[in-house]
Short mmCIF file of C-alpha atoms in Angstrom, two decimals:
data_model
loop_
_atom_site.label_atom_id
_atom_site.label_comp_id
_atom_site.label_asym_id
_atom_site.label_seq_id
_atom_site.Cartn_x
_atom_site.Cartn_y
_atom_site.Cartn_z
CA UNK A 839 90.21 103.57 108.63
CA UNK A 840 94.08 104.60 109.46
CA UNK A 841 92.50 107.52 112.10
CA UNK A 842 94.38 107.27 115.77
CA UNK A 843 98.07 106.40 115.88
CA UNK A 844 100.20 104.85 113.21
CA UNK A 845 103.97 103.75 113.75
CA UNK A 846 106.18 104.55 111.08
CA UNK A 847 108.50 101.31 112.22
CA UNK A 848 112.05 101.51 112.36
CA UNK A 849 113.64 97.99 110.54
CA UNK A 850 115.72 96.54 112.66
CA UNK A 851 118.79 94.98 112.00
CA UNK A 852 121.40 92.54 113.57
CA UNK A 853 125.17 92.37 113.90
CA UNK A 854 125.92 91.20 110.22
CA UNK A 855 123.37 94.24 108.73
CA UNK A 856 120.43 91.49 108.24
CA UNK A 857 116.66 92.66 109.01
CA UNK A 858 116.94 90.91 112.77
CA UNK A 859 113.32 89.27 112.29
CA UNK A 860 113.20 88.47 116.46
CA UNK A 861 113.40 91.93 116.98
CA UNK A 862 110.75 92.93 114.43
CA UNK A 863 108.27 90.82 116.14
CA UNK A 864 109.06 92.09 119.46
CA UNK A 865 108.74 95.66 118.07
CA UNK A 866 105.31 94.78 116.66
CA UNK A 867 104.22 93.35 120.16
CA UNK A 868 105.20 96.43 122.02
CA UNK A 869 103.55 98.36 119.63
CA UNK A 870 100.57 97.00 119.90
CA UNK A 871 100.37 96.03 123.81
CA UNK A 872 100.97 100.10 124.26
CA UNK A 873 97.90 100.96 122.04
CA UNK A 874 99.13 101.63 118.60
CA UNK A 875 96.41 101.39 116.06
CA UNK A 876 98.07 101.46 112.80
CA UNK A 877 101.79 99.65 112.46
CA UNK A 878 103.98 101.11 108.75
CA UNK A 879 106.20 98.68 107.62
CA UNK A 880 108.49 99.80 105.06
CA UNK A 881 108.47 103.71 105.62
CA UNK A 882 111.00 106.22 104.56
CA UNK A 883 111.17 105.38 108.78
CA UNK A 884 111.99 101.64 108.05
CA UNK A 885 114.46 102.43 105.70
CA UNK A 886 112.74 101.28 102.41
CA UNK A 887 114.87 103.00 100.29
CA UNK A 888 117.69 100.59 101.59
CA UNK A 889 115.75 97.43 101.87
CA UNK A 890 116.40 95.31 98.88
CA UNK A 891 113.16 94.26 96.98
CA UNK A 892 112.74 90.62 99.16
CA UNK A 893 113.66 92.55 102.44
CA UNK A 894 111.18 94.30 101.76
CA UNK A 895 108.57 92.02 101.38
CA UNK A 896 109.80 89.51 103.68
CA UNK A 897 109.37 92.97 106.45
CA UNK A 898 105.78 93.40 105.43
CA UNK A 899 105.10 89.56 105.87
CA UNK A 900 106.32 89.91 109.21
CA UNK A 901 104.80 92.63 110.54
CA UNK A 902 100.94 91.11 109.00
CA UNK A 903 102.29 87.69 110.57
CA UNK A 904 102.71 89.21 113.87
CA UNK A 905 100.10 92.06 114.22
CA UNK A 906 96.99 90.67 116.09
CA UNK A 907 95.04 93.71 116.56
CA UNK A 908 96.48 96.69 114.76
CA UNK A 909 95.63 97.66 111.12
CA UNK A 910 99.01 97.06 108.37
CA UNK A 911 99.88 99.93 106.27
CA UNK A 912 102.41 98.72 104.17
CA UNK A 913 105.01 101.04 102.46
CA UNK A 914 104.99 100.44 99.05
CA UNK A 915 105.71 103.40 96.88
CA UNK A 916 108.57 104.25 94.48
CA UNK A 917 109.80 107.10 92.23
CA UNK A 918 108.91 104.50 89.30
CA UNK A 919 105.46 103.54 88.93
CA UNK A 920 105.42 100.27 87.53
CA UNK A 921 107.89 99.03 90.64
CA UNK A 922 105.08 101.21 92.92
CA UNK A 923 102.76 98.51 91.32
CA UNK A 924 104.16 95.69 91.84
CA UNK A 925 105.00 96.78 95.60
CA UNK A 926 101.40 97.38 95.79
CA UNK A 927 100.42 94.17 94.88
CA UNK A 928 102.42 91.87 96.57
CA UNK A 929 101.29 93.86 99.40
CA UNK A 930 97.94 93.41 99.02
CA UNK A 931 99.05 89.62 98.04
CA UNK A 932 100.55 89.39 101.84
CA UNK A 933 97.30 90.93 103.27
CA UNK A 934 98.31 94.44 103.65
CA UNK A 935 95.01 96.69 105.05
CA UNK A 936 96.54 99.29 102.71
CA UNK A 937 99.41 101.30 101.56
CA UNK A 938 101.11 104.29 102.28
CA UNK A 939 102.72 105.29 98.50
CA UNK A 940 105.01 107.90 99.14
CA UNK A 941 104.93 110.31 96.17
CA UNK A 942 107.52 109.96 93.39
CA UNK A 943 110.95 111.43 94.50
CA UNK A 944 114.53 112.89 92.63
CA UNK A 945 112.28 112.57 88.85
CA UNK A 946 110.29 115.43 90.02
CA UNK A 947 106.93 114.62 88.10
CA UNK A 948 104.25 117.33 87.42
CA UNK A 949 100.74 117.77 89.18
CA UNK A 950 99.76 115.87 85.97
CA UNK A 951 101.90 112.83 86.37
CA UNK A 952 101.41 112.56 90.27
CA UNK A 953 97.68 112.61 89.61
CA UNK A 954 98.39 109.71 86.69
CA UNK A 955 101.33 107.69 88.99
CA UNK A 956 98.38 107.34 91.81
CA UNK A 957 95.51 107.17 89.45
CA UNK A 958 97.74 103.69 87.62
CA UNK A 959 98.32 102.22 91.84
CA UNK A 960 94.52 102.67 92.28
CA UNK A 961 93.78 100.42 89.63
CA UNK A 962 95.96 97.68 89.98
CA UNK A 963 94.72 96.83 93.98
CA UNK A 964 91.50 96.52 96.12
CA UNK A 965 93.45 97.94 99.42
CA UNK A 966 92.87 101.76 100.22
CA UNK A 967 95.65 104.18 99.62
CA UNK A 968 97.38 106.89 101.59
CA UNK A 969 99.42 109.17 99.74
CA UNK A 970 102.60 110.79 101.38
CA UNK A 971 103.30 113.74 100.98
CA UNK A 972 106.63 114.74 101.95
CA UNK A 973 108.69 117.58 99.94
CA UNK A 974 111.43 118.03 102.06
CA UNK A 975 112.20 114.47 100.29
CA UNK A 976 111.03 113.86 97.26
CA UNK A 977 112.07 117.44 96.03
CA UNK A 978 107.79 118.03 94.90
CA UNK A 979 104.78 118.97 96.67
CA UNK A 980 101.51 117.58 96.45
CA UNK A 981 99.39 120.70 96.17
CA UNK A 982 95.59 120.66 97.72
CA UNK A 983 94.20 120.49 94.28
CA UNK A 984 95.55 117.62 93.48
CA UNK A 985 94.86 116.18 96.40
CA UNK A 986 91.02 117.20 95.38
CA UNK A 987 91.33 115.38 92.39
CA UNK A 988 92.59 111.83 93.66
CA UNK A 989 90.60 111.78 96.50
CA UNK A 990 87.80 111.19 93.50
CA UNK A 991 89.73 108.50 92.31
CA UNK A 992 88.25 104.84 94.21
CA UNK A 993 90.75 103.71 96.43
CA UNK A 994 92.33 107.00 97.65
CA UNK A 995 92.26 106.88 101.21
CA UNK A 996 93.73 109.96 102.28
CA UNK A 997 97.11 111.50 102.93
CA UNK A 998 99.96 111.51 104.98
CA UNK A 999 100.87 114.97 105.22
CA UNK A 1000 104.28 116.04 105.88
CA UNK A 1001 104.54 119.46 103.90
CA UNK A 1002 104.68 121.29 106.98
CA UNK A 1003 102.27 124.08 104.96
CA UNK A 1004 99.63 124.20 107.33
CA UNK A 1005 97.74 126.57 104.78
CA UNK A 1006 97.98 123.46 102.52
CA UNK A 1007 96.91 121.62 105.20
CA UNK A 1008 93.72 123.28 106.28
CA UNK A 1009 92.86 123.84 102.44
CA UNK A 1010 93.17 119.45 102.61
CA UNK A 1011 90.86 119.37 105.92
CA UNK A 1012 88.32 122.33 104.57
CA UNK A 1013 88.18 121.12 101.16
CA UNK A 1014 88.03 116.90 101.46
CA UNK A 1015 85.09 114.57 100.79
CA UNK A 1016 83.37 112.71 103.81
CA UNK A 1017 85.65 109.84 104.62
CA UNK A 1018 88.97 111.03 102.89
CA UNK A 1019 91.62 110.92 105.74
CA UNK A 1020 94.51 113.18 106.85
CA UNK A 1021 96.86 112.42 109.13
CA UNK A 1022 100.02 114.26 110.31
CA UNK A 1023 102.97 113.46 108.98
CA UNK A 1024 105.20 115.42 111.59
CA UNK A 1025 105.01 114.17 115.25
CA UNK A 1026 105.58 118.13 116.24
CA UNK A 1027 102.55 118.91 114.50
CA UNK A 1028 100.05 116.61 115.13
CA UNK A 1029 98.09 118.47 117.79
CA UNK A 1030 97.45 121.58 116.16
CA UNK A 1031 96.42 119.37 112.99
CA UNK A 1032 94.01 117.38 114.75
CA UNK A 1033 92.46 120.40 116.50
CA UNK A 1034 91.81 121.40 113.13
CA UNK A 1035 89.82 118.23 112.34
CA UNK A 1036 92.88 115.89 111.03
CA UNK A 1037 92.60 112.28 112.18
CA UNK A 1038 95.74 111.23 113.46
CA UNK A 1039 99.11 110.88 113.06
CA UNK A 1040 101.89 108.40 111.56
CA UNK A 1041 104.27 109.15 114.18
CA UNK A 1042 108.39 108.35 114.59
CA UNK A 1043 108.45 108.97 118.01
CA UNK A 1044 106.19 106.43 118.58
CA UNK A 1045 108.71 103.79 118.18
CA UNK A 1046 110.14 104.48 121.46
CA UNK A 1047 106.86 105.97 123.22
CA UNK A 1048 103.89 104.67 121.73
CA UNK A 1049 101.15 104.67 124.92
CA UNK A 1050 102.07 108.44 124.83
CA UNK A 1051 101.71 109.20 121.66
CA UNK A 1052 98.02 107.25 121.88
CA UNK A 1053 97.17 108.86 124.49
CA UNK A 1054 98.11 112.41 122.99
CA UNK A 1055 96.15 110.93 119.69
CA UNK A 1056 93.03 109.71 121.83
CA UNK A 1057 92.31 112.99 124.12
CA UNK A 1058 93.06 114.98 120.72
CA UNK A 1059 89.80 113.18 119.07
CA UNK A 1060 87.99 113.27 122.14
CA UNK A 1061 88.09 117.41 122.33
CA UNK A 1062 90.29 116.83 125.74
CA UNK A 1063 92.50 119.63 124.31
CA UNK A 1064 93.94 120.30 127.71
CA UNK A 1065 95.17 116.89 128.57
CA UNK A 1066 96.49 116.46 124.96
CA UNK A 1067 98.63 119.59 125.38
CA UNK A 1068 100.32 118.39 128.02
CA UNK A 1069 101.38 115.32 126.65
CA UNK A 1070 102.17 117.04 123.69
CA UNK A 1071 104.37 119.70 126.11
CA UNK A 1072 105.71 116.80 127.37
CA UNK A 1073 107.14 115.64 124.39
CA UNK A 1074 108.06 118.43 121.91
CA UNK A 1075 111.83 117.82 123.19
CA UNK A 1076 111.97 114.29 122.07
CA UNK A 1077 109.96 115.17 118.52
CA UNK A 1078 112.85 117.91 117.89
CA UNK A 1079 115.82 115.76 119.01
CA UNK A 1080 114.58 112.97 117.35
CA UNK A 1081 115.71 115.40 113.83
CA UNK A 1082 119.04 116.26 115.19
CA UNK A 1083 120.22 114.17 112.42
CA UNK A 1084 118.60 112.36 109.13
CA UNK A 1085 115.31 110.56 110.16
CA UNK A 1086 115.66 107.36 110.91
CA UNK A 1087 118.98 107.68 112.32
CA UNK A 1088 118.42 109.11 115.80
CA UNK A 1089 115.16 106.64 116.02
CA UNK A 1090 117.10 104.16 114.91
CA UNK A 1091 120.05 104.68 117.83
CA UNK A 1092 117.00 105.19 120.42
CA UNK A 1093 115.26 101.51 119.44
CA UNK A 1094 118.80 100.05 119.39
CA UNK A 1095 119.27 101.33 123.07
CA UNK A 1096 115.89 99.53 123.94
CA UNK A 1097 116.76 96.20 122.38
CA UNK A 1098 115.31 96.30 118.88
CA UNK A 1099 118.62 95.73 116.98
CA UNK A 1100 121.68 97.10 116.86
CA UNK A 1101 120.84 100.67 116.31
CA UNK A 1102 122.87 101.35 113.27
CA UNK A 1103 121.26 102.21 110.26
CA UNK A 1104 122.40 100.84 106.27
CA UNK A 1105 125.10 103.25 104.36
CA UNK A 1106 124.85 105.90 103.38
CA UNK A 1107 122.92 106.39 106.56
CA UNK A 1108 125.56 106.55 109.63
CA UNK A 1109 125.21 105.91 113.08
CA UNK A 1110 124.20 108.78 115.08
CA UNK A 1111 127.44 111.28 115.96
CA UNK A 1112 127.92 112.00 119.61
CA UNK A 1113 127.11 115.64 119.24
CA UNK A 1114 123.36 113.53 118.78
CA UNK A 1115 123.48 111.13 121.61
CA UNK A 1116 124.57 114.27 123.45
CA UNK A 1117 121.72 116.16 122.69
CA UNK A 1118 118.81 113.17 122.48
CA UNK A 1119 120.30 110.99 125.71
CA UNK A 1120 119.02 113.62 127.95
CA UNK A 1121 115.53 113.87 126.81
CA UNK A 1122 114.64 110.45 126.76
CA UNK A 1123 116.43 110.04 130.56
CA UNK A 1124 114.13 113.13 131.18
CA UNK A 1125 111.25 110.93 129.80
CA UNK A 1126 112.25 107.72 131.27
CA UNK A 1127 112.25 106.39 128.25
CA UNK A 1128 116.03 105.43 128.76
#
């Protein structure tokens, strides 16, 4: 359904801090002449967390207006479920193909109340579901058996996984019903997770280098191991400079230096330090991508 690979869009924004709608579109365009499968509006990558609650939207409605081919999988979660619900919906009301809910961050909920939180979003739409998991943010791990239980619940896709546990991980991929998705949260990681029988990845580098990371994604799923190694080779640099700082910021300076915006991020995110461009501007001269 979300299998291949997925975009975790940056948002851009113009000179006065406004979502720069031209350069949305163009973003979507180039995402989607390079390959991309799956665009994610709306992403802890897209700055959601800063978006006020009609940016928001407004960025979703873009991205479905502009996509002609790729699937939308519109960020809509929250640390408070009745505001995940209603993100959900109007989602779904803008024609969404489903939503990636990130799970609830800073409240810290138990197994028990993540299971519930989903379980309350499942009911409320007819999309499909991915569930992010994501610790190193939201301060809680999704654990597999959880996982086990939701993926019972109609509507659960599958999961974004970003725990970086790959124990967790290959409990998820042993463990899962037929047709329950995981994909790779962590760009670094997507290889080894789809030569253990993931499905693909929702990628930040892809932003800059998106016919790469397909063509990692695609020779992955095909069992060319070899070829997707060397891609993957190729770009481990870029997936480890691309963290120098706070994700989205070094993304964010990278799309800027390609046109799409200005490159600066919304407070209290900061423009990426020189000791960053230092580090990043080499790799993506080394990749041509600058």
């Amino acid at each position: 359904m979300f299998a291949g690979t997925g975009t975790a869009l940056v948002t851009p924004f113009d000179r006065d801090g406004k979502v720069d709608e031209e350069a949305l579109r163009r973003l979507v365009d180039f995402q989607e002449s390079n390959g991309v499968d799956v665009l994610v509006p709306c992403g802890s990558t897209g700055e959601s967390s800063m978006l006020m609650h009609d940016e928001h939207l407004r960025v979703i409605e873009i991205v479905r207006d502009q996509a002609k081919r790729a699937k939308v999988l519109a960020g809509a979660g929250s640390n408070c479920t009745s505001e995940a619900l209603a993100l959900s919906r109007s989602a779904q009301d803008i024609g969404a193909d489903g939503i990636l809910s990130i799970s609830p961050y800073c409240v810290k909920p138990t197994q028990e109340g993540i299971y519930r939180h989903y379980e309350a979003i499942a009911g409320s739409v007819d999309i499909p579901i991915i569930v992010y998991n994501i610790p190193g943010r939201t301060g809680v791990n999704i654990t597999a058996d959880t996982f086990m239980r939701m993926a019972e619940i109609d509507g659960i896709a599958g999961v974004k996984e970003a725990s970086g546990n790959m124990a967790q991980i290959m409990d998820i991929l042993r463990r899962r019903p037929e047709g329950f998705e995981v994909l790779s949260g962590d760009d670094a990681l997507t290889l080894a997770m789809m030569g253990l029988g993931a499905d693909g990845v929702i990628s930040v580098a892809s932003n800059c280098c998106p016919a790469l990371m397909c063509d990692l994604t695609r020779n992955a799923a095909s069992g060319n191991v070899q070829a997707a190694r060397a891609i993957h080779e190729k770009l481990l640099p870029l997936f480890g400079a691309l963290f120098t700082e706070s994700n989205p910021i070094p993304i964010k300076y990278v799309m800027g230096s390609l046109g799409f915006g200005t490159g600066i991020p919304r407070l209290p995110l900061t423009p990426l330090s020189e000791a960053g461009k230092a580090r990043l501007d080499p790799v993506l001269r080394d990749l041509g991508i600058l």
